[in-house]
mmCIF file with all atom_site columns, C-alpha atoms in Angstrom:
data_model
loop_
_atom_site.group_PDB
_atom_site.id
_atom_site.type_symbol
_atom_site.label_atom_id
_atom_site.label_alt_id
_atom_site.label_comp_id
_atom_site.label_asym_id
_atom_site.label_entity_id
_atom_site.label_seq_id
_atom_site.pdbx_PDB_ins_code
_atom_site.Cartn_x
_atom_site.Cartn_y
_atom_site.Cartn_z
_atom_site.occupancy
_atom_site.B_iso_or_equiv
_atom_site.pdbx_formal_charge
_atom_site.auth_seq_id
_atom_site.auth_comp_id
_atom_site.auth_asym_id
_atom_site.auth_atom_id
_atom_site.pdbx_PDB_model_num
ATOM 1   C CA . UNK A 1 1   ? -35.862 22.436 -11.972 1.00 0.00 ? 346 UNK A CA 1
ATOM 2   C CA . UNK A 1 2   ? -33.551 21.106 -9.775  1.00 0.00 ? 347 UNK A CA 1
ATOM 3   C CA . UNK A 1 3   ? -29.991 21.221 -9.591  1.00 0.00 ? 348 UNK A CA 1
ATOM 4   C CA . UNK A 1 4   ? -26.730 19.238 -8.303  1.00 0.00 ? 349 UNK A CA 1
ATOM 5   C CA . UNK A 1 5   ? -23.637 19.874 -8.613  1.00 0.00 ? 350 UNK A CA 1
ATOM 6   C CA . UNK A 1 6   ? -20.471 17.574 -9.541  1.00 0.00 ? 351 UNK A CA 1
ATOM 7   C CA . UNK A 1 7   ? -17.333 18.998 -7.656  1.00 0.00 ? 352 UNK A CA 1
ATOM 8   C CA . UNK A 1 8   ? -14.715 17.195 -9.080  1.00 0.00 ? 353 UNK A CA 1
ATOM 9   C CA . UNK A 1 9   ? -11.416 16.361 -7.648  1.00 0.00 ? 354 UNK A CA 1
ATOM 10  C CA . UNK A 1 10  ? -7.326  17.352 -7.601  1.00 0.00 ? 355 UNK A CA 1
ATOM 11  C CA . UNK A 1 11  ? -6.214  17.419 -11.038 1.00 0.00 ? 356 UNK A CA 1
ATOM 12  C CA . UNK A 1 12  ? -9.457  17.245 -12.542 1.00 0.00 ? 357 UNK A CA 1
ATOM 13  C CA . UNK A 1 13  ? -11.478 19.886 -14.097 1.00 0.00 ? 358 UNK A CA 1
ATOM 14  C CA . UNK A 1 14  ? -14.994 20.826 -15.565 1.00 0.00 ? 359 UNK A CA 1
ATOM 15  C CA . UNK A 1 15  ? -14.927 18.291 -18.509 1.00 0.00 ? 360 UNK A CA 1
ATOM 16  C CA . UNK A 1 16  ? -14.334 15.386 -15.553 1.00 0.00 ? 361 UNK A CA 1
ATOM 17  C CA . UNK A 1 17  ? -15.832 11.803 -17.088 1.00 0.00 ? 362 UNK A CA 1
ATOM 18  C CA . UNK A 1 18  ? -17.555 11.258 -13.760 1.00 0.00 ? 363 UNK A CA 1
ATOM 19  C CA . UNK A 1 19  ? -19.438 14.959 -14.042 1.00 0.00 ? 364 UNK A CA 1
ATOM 20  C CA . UNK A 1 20  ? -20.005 14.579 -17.604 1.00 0.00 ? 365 UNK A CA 1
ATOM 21  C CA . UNK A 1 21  ? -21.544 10.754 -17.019 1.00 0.00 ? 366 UNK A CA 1
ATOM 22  C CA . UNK A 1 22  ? -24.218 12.252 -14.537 1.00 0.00 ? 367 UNK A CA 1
ATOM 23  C CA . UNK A 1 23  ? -25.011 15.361 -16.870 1.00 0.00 ? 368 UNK A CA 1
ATOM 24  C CA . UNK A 1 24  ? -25.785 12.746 -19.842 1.00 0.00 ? 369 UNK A CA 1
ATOM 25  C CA . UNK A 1 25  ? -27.701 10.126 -17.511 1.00 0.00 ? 370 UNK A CA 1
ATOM 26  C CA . UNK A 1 26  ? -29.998 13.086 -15.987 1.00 0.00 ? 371 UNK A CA 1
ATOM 27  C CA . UNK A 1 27  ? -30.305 14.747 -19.278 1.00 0.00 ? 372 UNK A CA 1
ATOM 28  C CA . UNK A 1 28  ? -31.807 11.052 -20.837 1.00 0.00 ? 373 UNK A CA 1
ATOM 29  C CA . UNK A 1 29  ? -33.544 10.163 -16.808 1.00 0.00 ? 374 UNK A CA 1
ATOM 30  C CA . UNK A 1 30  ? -34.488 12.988 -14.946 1.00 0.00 ? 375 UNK A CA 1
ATOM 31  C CA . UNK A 1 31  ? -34.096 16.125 -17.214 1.00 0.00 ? 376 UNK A CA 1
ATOM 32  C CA . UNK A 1 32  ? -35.541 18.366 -14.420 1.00 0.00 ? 377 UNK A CA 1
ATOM 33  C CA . UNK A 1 33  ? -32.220 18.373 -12.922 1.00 0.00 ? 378 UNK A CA 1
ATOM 34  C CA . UNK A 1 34  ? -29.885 20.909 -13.576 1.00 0.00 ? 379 UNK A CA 1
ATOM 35  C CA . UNK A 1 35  ? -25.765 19.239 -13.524 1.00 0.00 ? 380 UNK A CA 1
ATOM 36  C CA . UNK A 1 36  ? -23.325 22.163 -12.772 1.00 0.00 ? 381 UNK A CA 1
ATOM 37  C CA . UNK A 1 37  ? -19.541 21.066 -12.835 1.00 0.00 ? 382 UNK A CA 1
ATOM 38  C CA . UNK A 1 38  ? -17.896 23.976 -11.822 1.00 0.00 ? 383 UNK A CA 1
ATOM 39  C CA . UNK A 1 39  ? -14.090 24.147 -12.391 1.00 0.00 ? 384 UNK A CA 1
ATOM 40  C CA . UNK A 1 40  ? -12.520 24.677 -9.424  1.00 0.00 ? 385 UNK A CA 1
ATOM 41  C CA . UNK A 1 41  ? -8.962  24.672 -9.730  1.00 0.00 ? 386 UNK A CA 1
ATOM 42  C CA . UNK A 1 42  ? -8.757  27.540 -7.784  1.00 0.00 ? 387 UNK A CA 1
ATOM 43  C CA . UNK A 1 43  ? -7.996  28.362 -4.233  1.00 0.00 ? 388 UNK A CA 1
ATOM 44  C CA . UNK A 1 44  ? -9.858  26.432 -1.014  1.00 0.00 ? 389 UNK A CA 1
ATOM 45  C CA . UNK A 1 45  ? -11.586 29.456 -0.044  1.00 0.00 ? 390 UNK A CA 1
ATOM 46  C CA . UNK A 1 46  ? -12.542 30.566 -4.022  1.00 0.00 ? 391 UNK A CA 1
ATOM 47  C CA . UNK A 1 47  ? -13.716 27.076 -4.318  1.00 0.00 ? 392 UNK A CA 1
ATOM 48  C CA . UNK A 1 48  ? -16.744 27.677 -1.316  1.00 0.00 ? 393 UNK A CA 1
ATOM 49  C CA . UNK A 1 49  ? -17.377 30.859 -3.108  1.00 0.00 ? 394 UNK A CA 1
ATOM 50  C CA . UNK A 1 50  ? -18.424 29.489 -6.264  1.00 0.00 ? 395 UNK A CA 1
ATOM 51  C CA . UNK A 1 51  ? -20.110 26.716 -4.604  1.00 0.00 ? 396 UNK A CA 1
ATOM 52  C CA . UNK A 1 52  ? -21.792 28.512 -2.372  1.00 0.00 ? 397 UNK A CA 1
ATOM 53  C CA . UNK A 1 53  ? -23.314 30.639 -5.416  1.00 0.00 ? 398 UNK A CA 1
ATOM 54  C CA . UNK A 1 54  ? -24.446 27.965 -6.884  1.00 0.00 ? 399 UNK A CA 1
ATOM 55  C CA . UNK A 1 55  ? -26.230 26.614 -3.857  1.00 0.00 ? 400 UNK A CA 1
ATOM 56  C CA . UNK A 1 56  ? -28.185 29.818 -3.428  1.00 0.00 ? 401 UNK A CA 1
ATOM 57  C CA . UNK A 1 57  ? -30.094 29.200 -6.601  1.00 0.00 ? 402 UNK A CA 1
ATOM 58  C CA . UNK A 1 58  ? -31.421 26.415 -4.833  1.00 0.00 ? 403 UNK A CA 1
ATOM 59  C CA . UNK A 1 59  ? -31.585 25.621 -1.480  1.00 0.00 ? 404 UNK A CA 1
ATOM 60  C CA . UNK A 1 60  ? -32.366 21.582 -2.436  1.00 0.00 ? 405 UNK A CA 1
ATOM 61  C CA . UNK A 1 61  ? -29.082 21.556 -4.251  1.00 0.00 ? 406 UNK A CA 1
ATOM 62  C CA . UNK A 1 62  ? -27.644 17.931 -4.324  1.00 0.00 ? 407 UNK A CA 1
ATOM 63  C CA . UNK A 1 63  ? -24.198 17.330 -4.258  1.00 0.00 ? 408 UNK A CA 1
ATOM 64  C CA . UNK A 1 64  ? -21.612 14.875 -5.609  1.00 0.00 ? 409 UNK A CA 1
ATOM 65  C CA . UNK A 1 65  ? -18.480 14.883 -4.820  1.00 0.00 ? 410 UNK A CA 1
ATOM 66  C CA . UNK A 1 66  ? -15.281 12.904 -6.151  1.00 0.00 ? 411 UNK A CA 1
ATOM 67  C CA . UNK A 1 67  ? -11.754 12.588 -3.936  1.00 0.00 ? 412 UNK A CA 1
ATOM 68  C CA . UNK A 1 68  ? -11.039 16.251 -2.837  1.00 0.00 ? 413 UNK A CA 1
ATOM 69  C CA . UNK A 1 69  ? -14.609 17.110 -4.162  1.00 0.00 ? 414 UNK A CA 1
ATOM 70  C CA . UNK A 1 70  ? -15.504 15.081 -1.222  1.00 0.00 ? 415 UNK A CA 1
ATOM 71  C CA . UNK A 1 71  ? -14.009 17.308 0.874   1.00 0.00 ? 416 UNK A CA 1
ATOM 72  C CA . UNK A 1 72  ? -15.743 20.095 0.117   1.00 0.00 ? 417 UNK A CA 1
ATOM 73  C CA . UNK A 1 73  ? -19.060 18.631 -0.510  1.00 0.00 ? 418 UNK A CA 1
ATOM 74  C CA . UNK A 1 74  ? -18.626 17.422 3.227   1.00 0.00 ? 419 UNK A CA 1
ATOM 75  C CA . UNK A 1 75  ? -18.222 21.201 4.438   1.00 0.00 ? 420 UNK A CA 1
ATOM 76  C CA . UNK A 1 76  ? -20.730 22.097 2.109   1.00 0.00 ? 421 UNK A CA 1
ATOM 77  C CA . UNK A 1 77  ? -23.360 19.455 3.959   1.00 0.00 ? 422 UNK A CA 1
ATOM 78  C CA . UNK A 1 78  ? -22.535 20.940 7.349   1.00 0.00 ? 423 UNK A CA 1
ATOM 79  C CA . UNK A 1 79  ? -23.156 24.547 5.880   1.00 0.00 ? 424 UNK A CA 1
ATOM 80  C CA . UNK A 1 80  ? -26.306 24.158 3.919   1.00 0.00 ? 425 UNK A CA 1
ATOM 81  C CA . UNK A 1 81  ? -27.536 21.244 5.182   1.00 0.00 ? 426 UNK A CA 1
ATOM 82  C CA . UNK A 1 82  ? -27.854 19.560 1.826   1.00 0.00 ? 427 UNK A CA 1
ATOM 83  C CA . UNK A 1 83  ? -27.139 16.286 0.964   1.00 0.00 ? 428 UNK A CA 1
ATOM 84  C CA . UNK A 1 84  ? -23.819 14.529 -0.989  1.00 0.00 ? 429 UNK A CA 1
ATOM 85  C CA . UNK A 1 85  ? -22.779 11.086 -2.541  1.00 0.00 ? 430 UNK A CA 1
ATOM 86  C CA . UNK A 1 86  ? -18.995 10.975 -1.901  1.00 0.00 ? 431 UNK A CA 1
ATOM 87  C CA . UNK A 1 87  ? -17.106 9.261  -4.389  1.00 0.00 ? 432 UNK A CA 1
ATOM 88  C CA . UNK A 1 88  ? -13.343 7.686  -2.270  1.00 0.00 ? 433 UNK A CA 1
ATOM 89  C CA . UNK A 1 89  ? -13.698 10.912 -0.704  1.00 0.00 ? 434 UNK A CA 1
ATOM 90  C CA . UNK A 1 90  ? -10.630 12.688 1.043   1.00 0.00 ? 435 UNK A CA 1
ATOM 91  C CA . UNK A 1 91  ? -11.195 13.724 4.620   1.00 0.00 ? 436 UNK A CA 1
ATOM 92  C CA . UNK A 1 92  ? -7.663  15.509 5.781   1.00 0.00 ? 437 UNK A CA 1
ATOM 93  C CA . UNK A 1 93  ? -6.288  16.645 2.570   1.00 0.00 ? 438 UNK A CA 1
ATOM 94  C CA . UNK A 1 94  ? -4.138  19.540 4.236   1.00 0.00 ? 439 UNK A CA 1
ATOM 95  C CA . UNK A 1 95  ? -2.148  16.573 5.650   1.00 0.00 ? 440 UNK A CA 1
ATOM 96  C CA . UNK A 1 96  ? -1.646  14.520 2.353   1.00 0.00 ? 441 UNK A CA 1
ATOM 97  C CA . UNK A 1 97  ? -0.971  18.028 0.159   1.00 0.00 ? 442 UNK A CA 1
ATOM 98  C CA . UNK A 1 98  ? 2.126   18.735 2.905   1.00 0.00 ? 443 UNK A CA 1
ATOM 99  C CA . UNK A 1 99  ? 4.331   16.038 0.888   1.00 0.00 ? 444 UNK A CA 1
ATOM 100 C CA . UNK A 1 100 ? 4.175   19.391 -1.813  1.00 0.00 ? 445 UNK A CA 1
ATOM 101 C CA . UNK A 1 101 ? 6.385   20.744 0.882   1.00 0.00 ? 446 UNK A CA 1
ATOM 102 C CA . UNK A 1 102 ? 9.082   18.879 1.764   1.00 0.00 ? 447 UNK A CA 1
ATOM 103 C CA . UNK A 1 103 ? 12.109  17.565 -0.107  1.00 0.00 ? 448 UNK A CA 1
ATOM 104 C CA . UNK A 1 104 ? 12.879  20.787 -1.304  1.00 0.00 ? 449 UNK A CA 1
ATOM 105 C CA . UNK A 1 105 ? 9.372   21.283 -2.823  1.00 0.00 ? 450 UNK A CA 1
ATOM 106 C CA . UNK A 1 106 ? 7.517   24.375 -3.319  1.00 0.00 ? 451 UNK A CA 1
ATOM 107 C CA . UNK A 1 107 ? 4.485   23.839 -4.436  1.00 0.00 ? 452 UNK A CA 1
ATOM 108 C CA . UNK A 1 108 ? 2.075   21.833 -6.943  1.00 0.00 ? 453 UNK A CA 1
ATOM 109 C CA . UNK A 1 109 ? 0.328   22.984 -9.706  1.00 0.00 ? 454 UNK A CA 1
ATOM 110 C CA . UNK A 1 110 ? -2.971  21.012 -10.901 1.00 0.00 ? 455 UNK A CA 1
ATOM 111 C CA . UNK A 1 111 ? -3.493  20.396 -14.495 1.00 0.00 ? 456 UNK A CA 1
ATOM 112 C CA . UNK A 1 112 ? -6.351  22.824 -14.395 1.00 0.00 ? 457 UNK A CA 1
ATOM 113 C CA . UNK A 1 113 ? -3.794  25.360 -13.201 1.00 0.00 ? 458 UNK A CA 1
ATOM 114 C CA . UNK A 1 114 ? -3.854  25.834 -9.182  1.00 0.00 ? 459 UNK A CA 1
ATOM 115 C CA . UNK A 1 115 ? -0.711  26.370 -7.543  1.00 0.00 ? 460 UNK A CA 1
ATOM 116 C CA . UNK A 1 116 ? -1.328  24.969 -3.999  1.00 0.00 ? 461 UNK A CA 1
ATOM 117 C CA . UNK A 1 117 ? 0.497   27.306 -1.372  1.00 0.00 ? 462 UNK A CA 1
ATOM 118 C CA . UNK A 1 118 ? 0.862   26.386 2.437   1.00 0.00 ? 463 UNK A CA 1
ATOM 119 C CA . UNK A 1 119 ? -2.185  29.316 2.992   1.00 0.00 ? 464 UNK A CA 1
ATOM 120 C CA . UNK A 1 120 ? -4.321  27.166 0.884   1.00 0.00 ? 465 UNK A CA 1
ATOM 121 C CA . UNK A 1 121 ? -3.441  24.097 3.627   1.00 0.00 ? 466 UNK A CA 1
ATOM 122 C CA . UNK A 1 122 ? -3.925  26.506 6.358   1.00 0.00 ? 467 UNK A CA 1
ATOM 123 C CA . UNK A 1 123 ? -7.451  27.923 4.894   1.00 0.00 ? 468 UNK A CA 1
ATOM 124 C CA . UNK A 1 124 ? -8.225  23.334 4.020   1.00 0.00 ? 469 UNK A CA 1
ATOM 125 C CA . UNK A 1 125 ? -7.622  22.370 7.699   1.00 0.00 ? 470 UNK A CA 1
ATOM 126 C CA . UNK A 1 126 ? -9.785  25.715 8.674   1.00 0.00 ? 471 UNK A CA 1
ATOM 127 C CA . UNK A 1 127 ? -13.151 23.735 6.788   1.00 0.00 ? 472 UNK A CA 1
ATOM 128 C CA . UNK A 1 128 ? -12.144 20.552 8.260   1.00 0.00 ? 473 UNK A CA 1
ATOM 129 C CA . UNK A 1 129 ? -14.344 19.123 10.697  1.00 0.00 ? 474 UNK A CA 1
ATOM 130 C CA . UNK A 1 130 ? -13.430 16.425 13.015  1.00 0.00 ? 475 UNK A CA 1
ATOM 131 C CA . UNK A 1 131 ? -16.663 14.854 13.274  1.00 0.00 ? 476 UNK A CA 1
ATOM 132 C CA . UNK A 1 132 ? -19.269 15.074 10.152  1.00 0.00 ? 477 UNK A CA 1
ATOM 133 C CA . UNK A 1 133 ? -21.817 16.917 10.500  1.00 0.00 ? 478 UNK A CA 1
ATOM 134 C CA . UNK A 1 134 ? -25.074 15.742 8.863   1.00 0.00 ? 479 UNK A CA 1
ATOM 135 C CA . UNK A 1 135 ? -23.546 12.804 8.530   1.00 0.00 ? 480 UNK A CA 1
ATOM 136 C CA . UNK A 1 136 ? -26.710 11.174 7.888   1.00 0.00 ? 481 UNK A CA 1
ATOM 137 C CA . UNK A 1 137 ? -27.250 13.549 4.794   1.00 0.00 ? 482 UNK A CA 1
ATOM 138 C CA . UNK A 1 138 ? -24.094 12.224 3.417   1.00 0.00 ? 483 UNK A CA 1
ATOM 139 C CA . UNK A 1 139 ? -23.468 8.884  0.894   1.00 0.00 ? 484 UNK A CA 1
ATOM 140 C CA . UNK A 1 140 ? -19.928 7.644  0.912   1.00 0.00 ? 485 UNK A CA 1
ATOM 141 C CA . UNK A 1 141 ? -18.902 4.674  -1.934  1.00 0.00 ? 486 UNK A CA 1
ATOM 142 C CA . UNK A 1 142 ? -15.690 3.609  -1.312  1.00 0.00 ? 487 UNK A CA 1
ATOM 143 C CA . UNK A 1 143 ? -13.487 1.080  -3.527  1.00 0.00 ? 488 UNK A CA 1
ATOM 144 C CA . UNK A 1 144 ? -10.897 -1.009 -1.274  1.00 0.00 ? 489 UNK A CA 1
ATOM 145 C CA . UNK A 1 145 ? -8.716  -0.889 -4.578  1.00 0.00 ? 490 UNK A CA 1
ATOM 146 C CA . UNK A 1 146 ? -8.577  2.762  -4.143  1.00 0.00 ? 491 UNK A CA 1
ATOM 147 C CA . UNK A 1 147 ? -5.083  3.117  -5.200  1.00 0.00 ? 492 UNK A CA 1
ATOM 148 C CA . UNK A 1 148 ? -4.594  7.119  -4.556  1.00 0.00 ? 493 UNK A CA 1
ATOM 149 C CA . UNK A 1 149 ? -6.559  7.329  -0.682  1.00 0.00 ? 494 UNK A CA 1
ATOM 150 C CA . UNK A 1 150 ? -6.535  4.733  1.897   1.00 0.00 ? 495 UNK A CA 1
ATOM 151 C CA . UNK A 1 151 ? -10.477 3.709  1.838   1.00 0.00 ? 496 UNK A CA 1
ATOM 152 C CA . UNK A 1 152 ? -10.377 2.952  5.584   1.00 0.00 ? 497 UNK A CA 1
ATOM 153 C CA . UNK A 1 153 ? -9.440  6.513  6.205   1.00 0.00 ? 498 UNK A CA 1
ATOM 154 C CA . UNK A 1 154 ? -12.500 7.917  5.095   1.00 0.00 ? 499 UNK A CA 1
ATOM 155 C CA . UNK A 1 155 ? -14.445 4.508  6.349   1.00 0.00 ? 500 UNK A CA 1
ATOM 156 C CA . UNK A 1 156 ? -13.670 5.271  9.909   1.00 0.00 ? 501 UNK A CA 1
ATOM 157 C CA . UNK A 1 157 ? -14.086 9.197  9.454   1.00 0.00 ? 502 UNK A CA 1
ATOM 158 C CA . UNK A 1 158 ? -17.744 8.703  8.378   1.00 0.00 ? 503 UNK A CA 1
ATOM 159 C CA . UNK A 1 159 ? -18.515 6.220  11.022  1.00 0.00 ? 504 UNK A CA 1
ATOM 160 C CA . UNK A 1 160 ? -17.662 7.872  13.949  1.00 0.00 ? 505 UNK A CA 1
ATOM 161 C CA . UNK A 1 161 ? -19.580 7.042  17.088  1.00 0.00 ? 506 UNK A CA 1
ATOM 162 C CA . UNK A 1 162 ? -22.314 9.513  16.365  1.00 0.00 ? 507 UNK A CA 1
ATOM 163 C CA . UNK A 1 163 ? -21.931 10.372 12.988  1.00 0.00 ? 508 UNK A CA 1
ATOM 164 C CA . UNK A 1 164 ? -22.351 7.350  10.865  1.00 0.00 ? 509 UNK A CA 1
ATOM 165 C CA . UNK A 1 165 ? -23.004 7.771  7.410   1.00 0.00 ? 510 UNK A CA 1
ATOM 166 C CA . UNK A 1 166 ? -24.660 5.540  5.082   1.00 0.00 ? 511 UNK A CA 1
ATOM 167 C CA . UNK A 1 167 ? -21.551 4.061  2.869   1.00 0.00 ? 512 UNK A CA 1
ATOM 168 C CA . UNK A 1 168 ? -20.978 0.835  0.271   1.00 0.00 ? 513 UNK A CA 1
ATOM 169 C CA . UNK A 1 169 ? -17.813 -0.332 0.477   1.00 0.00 ? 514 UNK A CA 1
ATOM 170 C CA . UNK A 1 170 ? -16.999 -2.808 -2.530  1.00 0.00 ? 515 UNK A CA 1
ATOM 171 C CA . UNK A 1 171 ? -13.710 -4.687 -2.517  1.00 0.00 ? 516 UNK A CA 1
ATOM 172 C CA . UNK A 1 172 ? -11.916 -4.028 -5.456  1.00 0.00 ? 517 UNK A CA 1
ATOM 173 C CA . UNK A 1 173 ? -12.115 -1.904 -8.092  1.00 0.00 ? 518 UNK A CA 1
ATOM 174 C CA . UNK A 1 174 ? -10.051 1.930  -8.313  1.00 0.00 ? 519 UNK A CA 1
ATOM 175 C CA . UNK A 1 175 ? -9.880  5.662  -7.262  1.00 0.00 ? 520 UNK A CA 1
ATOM 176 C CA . UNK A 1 176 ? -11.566 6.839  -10.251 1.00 0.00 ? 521 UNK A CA 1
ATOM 177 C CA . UNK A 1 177 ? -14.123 4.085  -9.766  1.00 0.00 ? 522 UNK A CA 1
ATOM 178 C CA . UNK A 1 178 ? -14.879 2.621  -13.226 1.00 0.00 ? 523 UNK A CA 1
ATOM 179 C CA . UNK A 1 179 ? -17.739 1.043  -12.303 1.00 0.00 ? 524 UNK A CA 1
ATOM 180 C CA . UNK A 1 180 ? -19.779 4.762  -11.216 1.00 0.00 ? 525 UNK A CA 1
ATOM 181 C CA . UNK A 1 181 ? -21.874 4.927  -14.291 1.00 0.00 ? 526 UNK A CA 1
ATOM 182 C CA . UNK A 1 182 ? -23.366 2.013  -12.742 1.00 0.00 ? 527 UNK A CA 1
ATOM 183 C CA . UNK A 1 183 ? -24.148 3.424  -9.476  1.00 0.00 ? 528 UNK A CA 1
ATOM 184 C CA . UNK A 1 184 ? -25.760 6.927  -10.805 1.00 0.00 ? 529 UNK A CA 1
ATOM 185 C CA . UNK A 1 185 ? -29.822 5.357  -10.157 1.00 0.00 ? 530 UNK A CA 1
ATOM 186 C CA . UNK A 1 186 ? -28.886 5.030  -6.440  1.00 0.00 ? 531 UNK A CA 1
ATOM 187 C CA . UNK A 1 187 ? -26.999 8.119  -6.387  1.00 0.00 ? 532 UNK A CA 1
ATOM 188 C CA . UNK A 1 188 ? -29.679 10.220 -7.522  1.00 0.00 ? 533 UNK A CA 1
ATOM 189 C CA . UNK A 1 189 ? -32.381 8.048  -5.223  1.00 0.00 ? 534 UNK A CA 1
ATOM 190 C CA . UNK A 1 190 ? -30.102 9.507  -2.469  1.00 0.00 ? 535 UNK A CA 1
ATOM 191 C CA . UNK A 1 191 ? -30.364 13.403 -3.363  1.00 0.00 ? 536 UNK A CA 1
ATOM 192 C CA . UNK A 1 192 ? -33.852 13.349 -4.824  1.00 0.00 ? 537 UNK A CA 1
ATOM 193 C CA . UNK A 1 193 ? -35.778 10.864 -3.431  1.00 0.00 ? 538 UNK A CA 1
#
């Protein structure tokens, strides 16, 4: 067997489409693999924990990661070495959660129940890395349309002088991205091949 693991993003949970879409397409294609989709709605630091639990079972562990799931499956690449498919991935989000601060706001809970805290930004910008590491481990599929992340934040993130990535960029289309069900053959190509 071999296993990858959907890490879903902010305000999404377990029962995500996108995870459940690549459970049912490698149950049907390639039912050696093993889909975990964790929930972590849980602190930054709780969330590496679990993940990095999961990744001992298997030190081939692919990764796919959606929004703030492509966060951590970033600092999970430079960590383990493994390789990700980023799905309009965030790259800084310590900076975009700080608008939970201000106006008088304290906070945000997720629908799956995390209450984001300024230590939880402090412990995020602690994983970030300014350059990728592994970069070339690391898929990114970006939708101009994104209508939640700028896409040519994370473009120019994972195509750093150095550090390029391998990334489609497809004008359109959503931050969910529709259209992923689609794209699940090459995803898989990427972590299994």
């Amino acid at each position: 067997m071999m296993q990858l693991i959907y890490i879903h993003g902010l305000n999404s949970d377990a029962n995500s489409i996108k995870g459940q879409m690549l459970t049912d397409w490698c149950a049907i294609h390639r039912p050696e693999i093993q889909v975990f989709r964790p929930d972590l709605n849980v602190p930054p630091l709780q969330v590496m924990q679990i993940l990095s639990e999961i990744i001992a079972r298997d030190p081939d562990t692919g990764l796919v990661g959606s929004s703030l799931g492509g966060f951590f499956s970033t600092v999970c690449v430079a960590k383990y070495g493994l390789k990700a498919v980023l799905v309009n991935p965030a790259t800084r989000p310590f900076e975009r959660f700080q608008r939970y601060f201000t106006h008088g706001h304290q906070g945000f809970t997720t629908d799956g129940g995390w209450t984001i805290t300024e230590s939880d930004l402090a412990d995020l910008a602690a994983l970030y890395q300014p350059v990728p590491i592994h970069p070339e481990r690391i898929l990114v599929l970006l939708k101009q349309g994104d209508e939640v992340l700028d896409y040519r934040v994370a473009e120019a993130y994972y195509s750093q002088d150095g550090a390029q990535s391998p990334m489609i960029i497809e004008a359109g289309g959503d931050h969910f991205m529709h259209d992923m069900a689609d794209k699940i053959p090459l995803m898989i190509d990427f972590l299994f091949a």
